[in-house]
Coordinates of C-alpha atoms in Angstrom, one line a residue:
X113 CA 44.2 -12.9 124.1
X114 CA 40.6 -14.7 123.5
X115 CA 40.5 -18.0 121.8
X116 CA 37.9 -18.2 119.1
X117 CA 35.4 -19.7 121.2
X118 CA 35.6 -16.6 123.5
X119 CA 34.6 -14.2 120.9
X120 CA 31.2 -15.3 122.4
X121 CA 32.0 -13.4 125.1
X122 CA 32.2 -10.0 123.3
X123 CA 28.6 -10.3 122.2
X124 CA 26.6 -11.3 125.3
X125 CA 23.4 -9.9 124.1
X126 CA 21.9 -9.2 120.8
X127 CA 23.5 -6.4 119.0
X128 CA 23.4 -4.9 115.8
X129 CA 25.1 -7.1 112.9
X130 CA 28.0 -4.4 112.4
X131 CA 28.9 -4.4 116.1
X132 CA 28.8 -8.5 115.9
X133 CA 30.8 -8.5 112.6
X134 CA 33.5 -6.4 114.2
X135 CA 33.9 -8.5 117.0
X136 CA 33.5 -11.8 115.1
X137 CA 36.2 -10.7 112.4
X138 CA 38.5 -8.4 114.2
X139 CA 38.1 -8.4 117.8
X140 CA 40.5 -10.3 120.0
X141 CA 40.4 -13.9 118.8
X142 CA 38.5 -12.8 115.9
X143 CA 38.4 -14.9 112.4
X144 CA 40.5 -12.4 110.7
X145 CA 43.3 -11.6 113.4
X146 CA 43.6 -15.0 115.3
X147 CA 47.4 -16.0 115.1
X148 CA 48.3 -19.3 113.3
X149 CA 46.1 -21.5 111.2
X150 CA 45.8 -21.2 107.4
X151 CA 44.7 -17.5 107.3
X152 CA 41.8 -17.0 104.7
X153 CA 43.1 -19.1 101.9
X154 CA 42.2 -22.1 104.3
X155 CA 38.4 -21.3 104.5
X156 CA 37.5 -19.9 100.8
X157 CA 39.1 -19.7 97.5
X158 CA 39.7 -16.4 96.0
X159 CA 40.9 -15.3 92.6
X160 CA 44.4 -14.6 94.2
X161 CA 44.4 -18.2 95.3
X162 CA 42.9 -19.6 92.3
X163 CA 45.9 -18.8 89.6
X164 CA 49.1 -16.6 89.5
X165 CA 47.4 -15.3 86.2
X166 CA 45.5 -12.9 88.5
X167 CA 48.8 -11.5 90.2
X168 CA 50.2 -11.1 86.5
X169 CA 47.1 -9.0 85.5
X170 CA 47.4 -6.7 88.4
X171 CA 51.2 -6.5 87.6
X172 CA 50.3 -5.0 83.9
X173 CA 47.7 -2.9 85.4
X174 CA 50.3 -1.5 87.9
X175 CA 52.5 -0.9 84.7
X176 CA 49.7 1.1 83.1
X177 CA 49.6 3.3 86.0
X178 CA 53.4 3.4 86.1
X179 CA 53.3 4.9 82.4
X180 CA 50.7 7.3 83.3
X181 CA 52.6 8.7 86.3
X182 CA 55.7 9.1 84.1
X183 CA 57.6 6.2 85.6
X184 CA 58.3 7.9 88.9
X185 CA 61.3 6.8 91.0
X186 CA 59.0 5.3 93.6
X187 CA 55.9 3.6 92.6
X188 CA 53.2 2.4 95.1
X189 CA 51.4 -0.7 95.2
X190 CA 49.0 -0.9 98.1
X191 CA 46.9 -4.1 98.9
X192 CA 44.1 -3.5 101.1
X193 CA 42.7 -6.7 103.0
X194 CA 46.2 -8.2 101.9
X195 CA 45.5 -11.7 103.8
X196 CA 48.9 -13.3 104.3
X197 CA 50.8 -11.1 101.3
X198 CA 49.8 -13.5 98.6
X199 CA 48.8 -11.0 95.9
X200 CA 51.7 -8.6 96.4
X201 CA 54.4 -11.6 96.7
X202 CA 52.8 -12.7 93.2
X203 CA 52.8 -9.0 91.7
X204 CA 56.5 -8.3 92.6
X205 CA 57.6 -11.9 91.2
X206 CA 55.4 -10.8 87.7
X207 CA 57.0 -7.5 87.4
X208 CA 60.2 -6.7 85.0
X209 CA 63.2 -6.4 87.6
X210 CA 63.5 -2.6 86.6
X211 CA 59.7 -2.0 87.6
X212 CA 59.9 -4.1 90.8
X213 CA 63.0 -2.1 92.0
X214 CA 61.0 0.8 92.1
X215 CA 58.0 -0.5 93.7
X216 CA 57.0 0.2 97.4
X217 CA 54.7 -2.8 98.4
X218 CA 52.6 -2.1 101.1
X219 CA 50.1 -4.8 102.8
X220 CA 47.2 -3.4 104.6
X221 CA 46.1 -5.9 107.1
X222 CA 44.9 -6.0 110.7
X223 CA 46.5 -9.5 111.4
X224 CA 50.0 -10.1 112.3
X225 CA 52.7 -10.1 109.7
X226 CA 53.6 -13.7 108.3
X227 CA 57.1 -14.5 109.6
X228 CA 58.4 -15.6 106.1
X229 CA 57.0 -12.7 104.2
X230 CA 59.0 -11.0 101.4
X231 CA 61.0 -8.2 103.4
X232 CA 60.3 -5.8 100.6
X233 CA 56.6 -5.8 101.7
X234 CA 55.8 -3.1 104.3
X235 CA 53.1 -4.5 106.7
X236 CA 50.5 -1.6 108.0
X237 CA 47.2 -1.4 109.7
X238 CA 46.1 1.5 107.3
X239 CA 46.7 2.6 103.8
X240 CA 49.8 4.9 103.6
X241 CA 48.8 8.5 103.0
X242 CA 49.9 10.2 99.9
X243 CA 50.4 7.1 97.6
X244 CA 51.3 7.4 93.9
X245 CA 50.6 4.4 92.1
X246 CA 47.8 1.6 92.5
X247 CA 45.7 0.8 95.3
X248 CA 44.1 -2.6 95.2
X249 CA 41.2 -4.0 97.4
X250 CA 40.6 -7.7 96.4
X251 CA 37.7 -9.1 98.5
X252 CA 38.0 -6.5 101.4
X253 CA 35.0 -4.6 101.3
X254 CA 32.5 -7.7 101.7
X255 CA 34.4 -7.8 105.1
X256 CA 33.9 -4.5 106.2
X257 CA 31.2 -4.8 109.1
X258 CA 27.6 -3.5 108.0
X259 CA 24.0 -3.3 109.6
X260 CA 21.2 -5.3 108.2
X261 CA 17.6 -4.1 108.1
X262 CA 14.5 -5.7 107.3
X263 CA 11.1 -3.9 107.0
X264 CA 12.7 -0.8 108.2
X265 CA 13.8 -2.0 111.5
X266 CA 17.8 -2.8 112.4
X267 CA 18.3 -6.8 112.8
X268 CA 19.9 -7.7 116.0
X269 CA 22.1 -11.1 116.3
X270 CA 23.5 -12.9 119.4
X271 CA 26.5 -15.2 119.2
X272 CA 24.8 -18.2 118.5
X273 CA 23.4 -16.4 115.4
X274 CA 19.9 -16.1 116.8
X275 CA 18.4 -13.1 114.9
X276 CA 15.5 -10.5 116.2
X277 CA 13.9 -7.6 115.3
X278 CA 15.4 -4.2 116.6
X279 CA 14.9 -0.7 116.7
X280 CA 13.8 1.5 113.6
X281 CA 16.4 2.5 111.1
X282 CA 17.0 6.2 111.3
X283 CA 19.3 9.3 110.6
X284 CA 22.3 8.7 108.0
X285 CA 21.2 5.0 107.8
X286 CA 17.9 5.4 106.8
X287 CA 19.0 7.8 104.1
X288 CA 21.2 5.4 102.8
X289 CA 18.5 2.9 102.5
X290 CA 16.3 5.3 100.9
X291 CA 18.8 6.3 98.3
X292 CA 20.6 2.9 97.5
X293 CA 18.3 0.2 98.7
X294 CA 14.6 1.4 98.8
X295 CA 11.5 -0.7 99.3
X296 CA 10.7 -3.4 102.1
X297 CA 12.2 -6.5 102.7
X298 CA 15.9 -7.3 104.0
X299 CA 18.5 -5.0 103.4
X300 CA 22.2 -4.8 104.0
X301 CA 23.2 -1.2 104.8
X302 CA 26.5 -0.2 103.2
X303 CA 27.1 3.1 104.6
X304 CA 30.3 2.1 106.4
X305 CA 31.7 0.6 103.1
X306 CA 31.1 3.6 101.3
X307 CA 33.2 5.5 104.0
X308 CA 35.9 3.0 104.3
X309 CA 36.2 2.9 100.4
X310 CA 36.1 6.8 100.3
X311 CA 39.0 6.8 103.0
X312 CA 41.1 4.5 100.9
X313 CA 40.9 6.6 97.8
X314 CA 41.6 9.7 99.7
X315 CA 44.9 7.9 100.7
X316 CA 46.0 7.9 96.8
X317 CA 47.4 11.4 95.8
X318 CA 47.6 9.8 92.1
X319 CA 47.0 6.8 90.4
X320 CA 44.2 4.3 90.5
X321 CA 42.3 2.8 93.4
X322 CA 40.4 -0.5 92.6
X323 CA 38.2 -2.8 94.6
X324 CA 37.1 -6.0 93.6
X325 CA 34.1 -8.0 95.1
X326 CA 31.1 -9.8 94.5
X327 CA 28.6 -6.9 93.9
X328 CA 25.2 -5.9 93.1
X329 CA 23.6 -2.6 91.7
X330 CA 20.6 -0.5 92.7
X331 CA 18.4 -2.0 89.9
X332 CA 19.1 -5.7 90.9
X333 CA 19.5 -5.7 94.8
X334 CA 19.0 -9.3 96.3
X335 CA 15.5 -9.2 97.8
X336 CA 16.7 -11.3 100.8
X337 CA 20.4 -9.9 101.3
X338 CA 23.5 -11.9 100.7
X339 CA 24.8 -12.2 104.6
X340 CA 26.6 -15.7 105.0
X341 CA 29.5 -17.2 106.3
X342 CA 32.6 -19.5 105.1
X343 CA 34.3 -22.0 107.1
X344 CA 36.9 -24.8 105.6
X345 CA 35.6 -24.3 102.1
X346 CA 32.1 -24.4 102.7
X347 CA 29.2 -21.9 103.0
X348 CA 27.7 -21.9 106.4
X349 CA 25.4 -20.0 108.6
X350 CA 26.7 -16.6 109.4
X351 CA 27.3 -17.1 113.1
X352 CA 29.3 -14.1 114.6
X353 CA 31.4 -16.2 117.0
X354 CA 35.1 -15.9 115.5
X355 CA 34.8 -19.5 113.9
X356 CA 34.0 -18.5 110.4
X357 CA 34.1 -15.8 107.9
X358 CA 30.9 -13.4 107.9
X359 CA 30.4 -11.7 104.6
X360 CA 28.2 -10.0 102.4
X361 CA 28.3 -8.7 98.9
X362 CA 28.8 -5.2 98.1
X363 CA 26.8 -2.3 96.9
X364 CA 29.6 -0.9 94.7
X365 CA 27.5 1.7 92.9
X366 CA 27.1 3.2 96.3
X367 CA 30.9 3.3 96.7
X368 CA 31.6 4.8 93.4
X369 CA 32.7 8.3 93.4
X370 CA 33.3 10.8 90.2
X371 CA 34.8 9.2 87.3
X372 CA 34.6 5.8 88.7
X373 CA 34.0 2.9 86.3
X374 CA 32.1 -0.4 87.0
X375 CA 33.3 -3.2 84.7
X376 CA 33.0 -7.3 85.5
X377 CA 36.0 -9.3 86.4
X378 CA 35.6 -11.0 83.0
X379 CA 36.1 -8.0 81.1
X380 CA 38.9 -6.5 83.3
X381 CA 40.9 -9.8 83.2
X382 CA 40.2 -9.9 79.4
X383 CA 41.4 -6.4 78.6
X384 CA 44.6 -7.4 80.8
X385 CA 45.6 -10.4 78.8
X386 CA 43.8 -13.2 80.4
X387 CA 42.1 -15.4 78.2
X388 CA 40.5 -18.8 78.7
X389 CA 40.8 -19.7 74.8
X390 CA 42.3 -23.0 74.2
X391 CA 45.8 -23.3 72.6
X392 CA 46.0 -24.3 69.0
X393 CA 46.0 -28.0 68.6
X394 CA 48.8 -27.9 66.3
X395 CA 51.0 -26.8 69.3
X396 CA 50.7 -30.3 70.6
X397 CA 52.4 -31.7 67.7
X398 CA 55.5 -29.2 67.6
X399 CA 55.8 -28.3 71.4
X400 CA 54.1 -31.0 73.6
X401 CA 55.2 -29.5 76.9
X402 CA 54.5 -26.0 75.7
X403 CA 50.9 -27.2 74.8
X404 CA 50.2 -28.8 78.1
X405 CA 51.4 -25.6 80.0
X406 CA 49.3 -23.4 77.7
X407 CA 46.4 -25.8 78.3
X408 CA 46.6 -25.3 82.0
X409 CA 46.9 -21.7 81.8
X410 CA 43.6 -21.5 79.9
X411 CA 42.0 -23.8 82.4
X412 CA 43.0 -21.1 85.1
X413 CA 41.9 -18.3 83.0
X414 CA 38.8 -19.9 82.5
X415 CA 37.9 -20.3 86.1
X416 CA 39.0 -16.5 86.8
X417 CA 36.7 -15.4 84.1
X418 CA 33.7 -18.1 84.6
X419 CA 30.2 -16.9 84.3
X420 CA 28.4 -17.9 87.5
X421 CA 31.7 -17.9 89.5
X422 CA 34.7 -15.6 89.7
X423 CA 34.1 -13.9 86.5
X424 CA 31.0 -12.3 87.8
X425 CA 33.0 -10.1 90.4
X426 CA 33.0 -6.4 89.8
X427 CA 35.8 -4.3 89.6
X428 CA 35.3 -0.6 90.5
X429 CA 38.0 1.4 89.2
X430 CA 38.4 5.0 90.5
X431 CA 40.9 7.2 88.8
X432 CA 42.9 9.9 90.9
X433 CA 44.5 12.5 88.7
X434 CA 45.1 10.3 85.8
X435 CA 43.1 8.8 82.8
X436 CA 40.3 6.3 83.9
X437 CA 41.2 2.5 83.0
X438 CA 39.9 0.8 80.9
X439 CA 40.5 3.6 78.3

């Protein structure tokens, strides 16, 4: 198996960004599949890692889906891009025993299964077909490889991160740009992400599919794109050599299917009971320990819903045979 430095061998000449990202993130020795190490949590902070309140909110959403489905004997919870299984572990712990006992938890991930993971969690490379319940994808689509275009030409990149002008964008990619990211300048072609999300939604026979990511819409595309890298908690240049995450924000409006709803994380978590409001000061006199705990929860909730931070994430909520949420 290649080491992280040897990922460079997979991209010996300038190639399109989609090819380079695939090799750097998921090829042998790639950032997300390399065995050992801290995993994604060692390089960047997501809502899952910020607070157990996030898993609690997903647990409440799963209970809403459970009610919509009539409390089936088996209730699927599918986590796409599961990392090391942190979200599934947190949701299972937040559910009442009666509900948790009916849940089939699926971690969809291309990396190897962590050794100490809860045995109730099934570890699979693709979403299970025919799931009935909740499919949840937290910061997955931003790591689905994509091509980059500039002024109608593909952008090529080598393993050192040097970028050059490539051939003219044509075919389905050109049609996608004309519909979803028109105009001159730099753009990130999200067609592969649309297809990946559509495939995930098709795997659900009934329930909800939810994608959560930094996102933008057609009326506010970033003029210079968003492609970047992360390593060790810091933003770095997006060099596709396997040593850093390579990511770009998601055109979630292009991913949306019929009946889908786009809401901010701030709004979604508020509806699921996550509030950054400070506890009443009187509680400090009657229950000092309870006040400190409530204050800590409020601080965590504030981080999850903060403007200019995690609260600006978008939730794409796609109903499949149930009412849309929020209702």
